[in-house]
Amino acid sequence: MTPRHDRLRMISVPVLLIAALLAGVLAVQKSPGWDDGANGADGKCAADERLVPECGAWFGAYVRHDKPELEEKVLAYEDRIGRRLDIVYTYHDMSTDGLEGQLLTEQERRVGEDRMLLLSWESKWWGGTAEQQPSWSEIASGALDETVVDVQAQRIKDYGKKVFLSFDLEMDTRVPDNGTTEEYVAAYRHIHDRFRELGVENVVWTWIVTGYTGHAELFLRLYPGDAYVDWIGYNQYNYFRCHKTDWKTFEDTQLASHAWMRENISDAKPLMLSEFGTADDPAAPRAQAEWYTQVPQVVKRLEGVKAALQWNYRDPGPNCDLSLARDSSWEALRKAVADPFFHQLRPAP
């Protein structure tokens, strides 16, 4: 569910200060790679129809926000990393009212004017009763077409611009509570086919699992098939004290999952590090920053990885804050994503 966060209190400032702040923002916007990208200025590395950049990779993030303050939080995050995000990651449920179940919100539309969106659509009704929770079998049967699926399909179609859409990310953690692997595949394929029947052509279908290789057999049974998937994503972290594991470098978190996906699911589909991040180590104040300095050199070696999204929030449980904890961590990420590899020509609005 979308995290709750207090809105920043508005304050008045003199006109000259406002002008100075605007000048600073514009200066950042004109910095190398902000819009055109260091590798995309000549147009030779433009993205294809599935939003796959020919050169390098997109950089994106999940930024902690309430639905009404998405734009504010995204701009604040971008200010700290010194560049615009290529992809902004948001979550939605299958409720029938309110912003949680509205693909897309007005805030997402504004943010999407200059960025791409990854919409994670979950078969849940946050705040709903047990009876209101959608099941994979119910979705696959078409029982929710009229009230949920068709409504969202039309909203996305009306938006016009291409979006990444993920259905029930990390579904490998939801078997058998949400249903069987066969029921998940049937639900995914039904949504995909229903969108196509309704003429929705601006969805880039993104299949996201945990990437935990202990779930390898589940991944094989949960994959909807190449005809139904445009991108494959996985979420791997250095959880450290969160899951009481040894400290893992960024490379440690990625290599095994990447190799398994390439060997067993697809050696051709573009890959997305749809969530990556690390816990902080209070006993080693530089550890988190040093972790992020590895990101460009490692991603460049991961064949087929065309997007990497930093998770700037937390997981449930004690010691599970995975957000950037220190100024040194922010500075390390800022330098990492200044690498030309992460500056590509984004599709025109």
mmCIF file with all atom_site columns, N, CA and C in Angstrom, residues 16-18 23 38 59 61 81 108 169 171 181 198 203 206 212 231 245 319 333:
data_model
loop_
_atom_site.group_PDB
_atom_site.id
_atom_site.type_symbol
_atom_site.label_atom_id
_atom_site.label_alt_id
_atom_site.label_comp_id
_atom_site.label_asym_id
_atom_site.label_entity_id
_atom_site.label_seq_id
_atom_site.pdbx_PDB_ins_code
_atom_site.Cartn_x
_atom_site.Cartn_y
_atom_site.Cartn_z
_atom_site.occupancy
_atom_site.B_iso_or_equiv
_atom_site.pdbx_formal_charge
_atom_site.auth_seq_id
_atom_site.auth_comp_id
_atom_site.auth_asym_id
_atom_site.auth_atom_id
_atom_site.pdbx_PDB_model_num
ATOM 1  N N  . LEU A 1 16  ? 12.237  37.595  -4.470  1.00 0.00 ? 16  LEU A N  1
ATOM 2  C CA . LEU A 1 16  ? 13.586  37.413  -4.972  1.00 0.00 ? 16  LEU A CA 1
ATOM 3  C C  . LEU A 1 16  ? 14.096  36.012  -4.664  1.00 0.00 ? 16  LEU A C  1
ATOM 4  N N  . LEU A 1 17  ? 13.735  35.487  -3.505  1.00 0.00 ? 17  LEU A N  1
ATOM 5  C CA . LEU A 1 17  ? 14.166  34.144  -3.143  1.00 0.00 ? 17  LEU A CA 1
ATOM 6  C C  . LEU A 1 17  ? 13.512  33.117  -4.054  1.00 0.00 ? 17  LEU A C  1
ATOM 7  N N  . ILE A 1 18  ? 12.223  33.328  -4.351  1.00 0.00 ? 18  ILE A N  1
ATOM 8  C CA . ILE A 1 18  ? 11.531  32.429  -5.274  1.00 0.00 ? 18  ILE A CA 1
ATOM 9  C C  . ILE A 1 18  ? 12.223  32.434  -6.627  1.00 0.00 ? 18  ILE A C  1
ATOM 10 N N  . ALA A 1 23  ? 15.643  29.776  -10.602 1.00 0.00 ? 23  ALA A N  1
ATOM 11 C CA . ALA A 1 23  ? 16.848  29.794  -11.424 1.00 0.00 ? 23  ALA A CA 1
ATOM 12 C C  . ALA A 1 23  ? 17.694  28.561  -11.162 1.00 0.00 ? 23  ALA A C  1
ATOM 13 N N  . ALA A 1 38  ? 23.234  11.881  -22.259 1.00 0.00 ? 38  ALA A N  1
ATOM 14 C CA . ALA A 1 38  ? 24.563  11.954  -22.843 1.00 0.00 ? 38  ALA A CA 1
ATOM 15 C C  . ALA A 1 38  ? 24.707  11.036  -24.046 1.00 0.00 ? 38  ALA A C  1
ATOM 16 N N  . PHE A 1 59  ? 17.150  5.077   -15.527 1.00 0.00 ? 59  PHE A N  1
ATOM 17 C CA . PHE A 1 59  ? 17.219  5.097   -14.070 1.00 0.00 ? 59  PHE A CA 1
ATOM 18 C C  . PHE A 1 59  ? 15.894  5.608   -13.537 1.00 0.00 ? 59  PHE A C  1
ATOM 19 N N  . ALA A 1 61  ? 12.970  5.281   -9.793  1.00 0.00 ? 61  ALA A N  1
ATOM 20 C CA . ALA A 1 61  ? 12.902  5.102   -8.344  1.00 0.00 ? 61  ALA A CA 1
ATOM 21 C C  . ALA A 1 61  ? 11.464  4.979   -7.886  1.00 0.00 ? 61  ALA A C  1
ATOM 22 N N  . ILE A 1 81  ? 19.373  14.178  -6.247  1.00 0.00 ? 81  ILE A N  1
ATOM 23 C CA . ILE A 1 81  ? 20.258  13.377  -7.091  1.00 0.00 ? 81  ILE A CA 1
ATOM 24 C C  . ILE A 1 81  ? 20.746  14.149  -8.314  1.00 0.00 ? 81  ILE A C  1
ATOM 25 N N  . GLU A 1 108 ? -0.060  11.499  -11.233 1.00 0.00 ? 108 GLU A N  1
ATOM 26 C CA . GLU A 1 108 ? 0.732   10.642  -12.122 1.00 0.00 ? 108 GLU A CA 1
ATOM 27 C C  . GLU A 1 108 ? 0.762   11.206  -13.542 1.00 0.00 ? 108 GLU A C  1
ATOM 28 N N  . LEU A 1 169 ? 3.203   -7.791  -8.721  1.00 0.00 ? 169 LEU A N  1
ATOM 29 C CA . LEU A 1 169 ? 4.638   -8.008  -8.583  1.00 0.00 ? 169 LEU A CA 1
ATOM 30 C C  . LEU A 1 169 ? 4.924   -8.945  -7.413  1.00 0.00 ? 169 LEU A C  1
ATOM 31 N N  . MET A 1 171 ? 4.682   -12.033 -7.207  1.00 0.00 ? 171 MET A N  1
ATOM 32 C CA . MET A 1 171 ? 3.601   -13.007 -7.027  1.00 0.00 ? 171 MET A CA 1
ATOM 33 C C  . MET A 1 171 ? 4.124   -14.337 -6.486  1.00 0.00 ? 171 MET A C  1
ATOM 34 N N  . THR A 1 181 ? -0.309  -21.272 -9.104  1.00 0.00 ? 181 THR A N  1
ATOM 35 C CA . THR A 1 181 ? 0.496   -20.672 -10.168 1.00 0.00 ? 181 THR A CA 1
ATOM 36 C C  . THR A 1 181 ? -0.291  -20.622 -11.477 1.00 0.00 ? 181 THR A C  1
ATOM 37 N N  . LEU A 1 198 ? -9.911  -4.333  -25.931 1.00 0.00 ? 198 LEU A N  1
ATOM 38 C CA . LEU A 1 198 ? -10.439 -2.980  -25.777 1.00 0.00 ? 198 LEU A CA 1
ATOM 39 C C  . LEU A 1 198 ? -9.594  -1.933  -26.498 1.00 0.00 ? 198 LEU A C  1
ATOM 40 N N  . VAL A 1 203 ? 0.422   -0.072  -23.399 1.00 0.00 ? 203 VAL A N  1
ATOM 41 C CA . VAL A 1 203 ? 0.936   -0.753  -22.214 1.00 0.00 ? 203 VAL A CA 1
ATOM 42 C C  . VAL A 1 203 ? 2.168   -1.569  -22.589 1.00 0.00 ? 203 VAL A C  1
ATOM 43 N N  . THR A 1 206 ? 4.992   -5.821  -18.020 1.00 0.00 ? 206 THR A N  1
ATOM 44 C CA . THR A 1 206 ? 6.185   -6.019  -17.199 1.00 0.00 ? 206 THR A CA 1
ATOM 45 C C  . THR A 1 206 ? 5.892   -7.053  -16.114 1.00 0.00 ? 206 THR A C  1
ATOM 46 N N  . TYR A 1 212 ? 14.539  -14.056 -5.971  1.00 0.00 ? 212 TYR A N  1
ATOM 47 C CA . TYR A 1 212 ? 15.117  -14.988 -5.006  1.00 0.00 ? 212 TYR A CA 1
ATOM 48 C C  . TYR A 1 212 ? 15.211  -16.370 -5.647  1.00 0.00 ? 212 TYR A C  1
ATOM 49 N N  . TRP A 1 231 ? 8.884   -6.950  -20.673 1.00 0.00 ? 231 TRP A N  1
ATOM 50 C CA . TRP A 1 231 ? 10.055  -6.805  -19.812 1.00 0.00 ? 231 TRP A CA 1
ATOM 51 C C  . TRP A 1 231 ? 9.953   -7.791  -18.654 1.00 0.00 ? 231 TRP A C  1
ATOM 52 N N  . THR A 1 245 ? 20.816  -11.168 7.645   1.00 0.00 ? 245 THR A N  1
ATOM 53 C CA . THR A 1 245 ? 21.745  -11.785 6.707   1.00 0.00 ? 245 THR A CA 1
ATOM 54 C C  . THR A 1 245 ? 23.084  -11.060 6.777   1.00 0.00 ? 245 THR A C  1
ATOM 55 N N  . ASN A 1 319 ? 14.447  -2.831  11.615  1.00 0.00 ? 319 ASN A N  1
ATOM 56 C CA . ASN A 1 319 ? 15.711  -2.683  10.881  1.00 0.00 ? 319 ASN A CA 1
ATOM 57 C C  . ASN A 1 319 ? 15.536  -2.827  9.372   1.00 0.00 ? 319 ASN A C  1
ATOM 58 N N  . LEU A 1 333 ? 24.796  8.057   -4.583  1.00 0.00 ? 333 LEU A N  1
ATOM 59 C CA . LEU A 1 333 ? 23.799  7.767   -5.616  1.00 0.00 ? 333 LEU A CA 1
ATOM 60 C C  . LEU A 1 333 ? 23.821  8.853   -6.690  1.00 0.00 ? 333 LEU A C  1
#
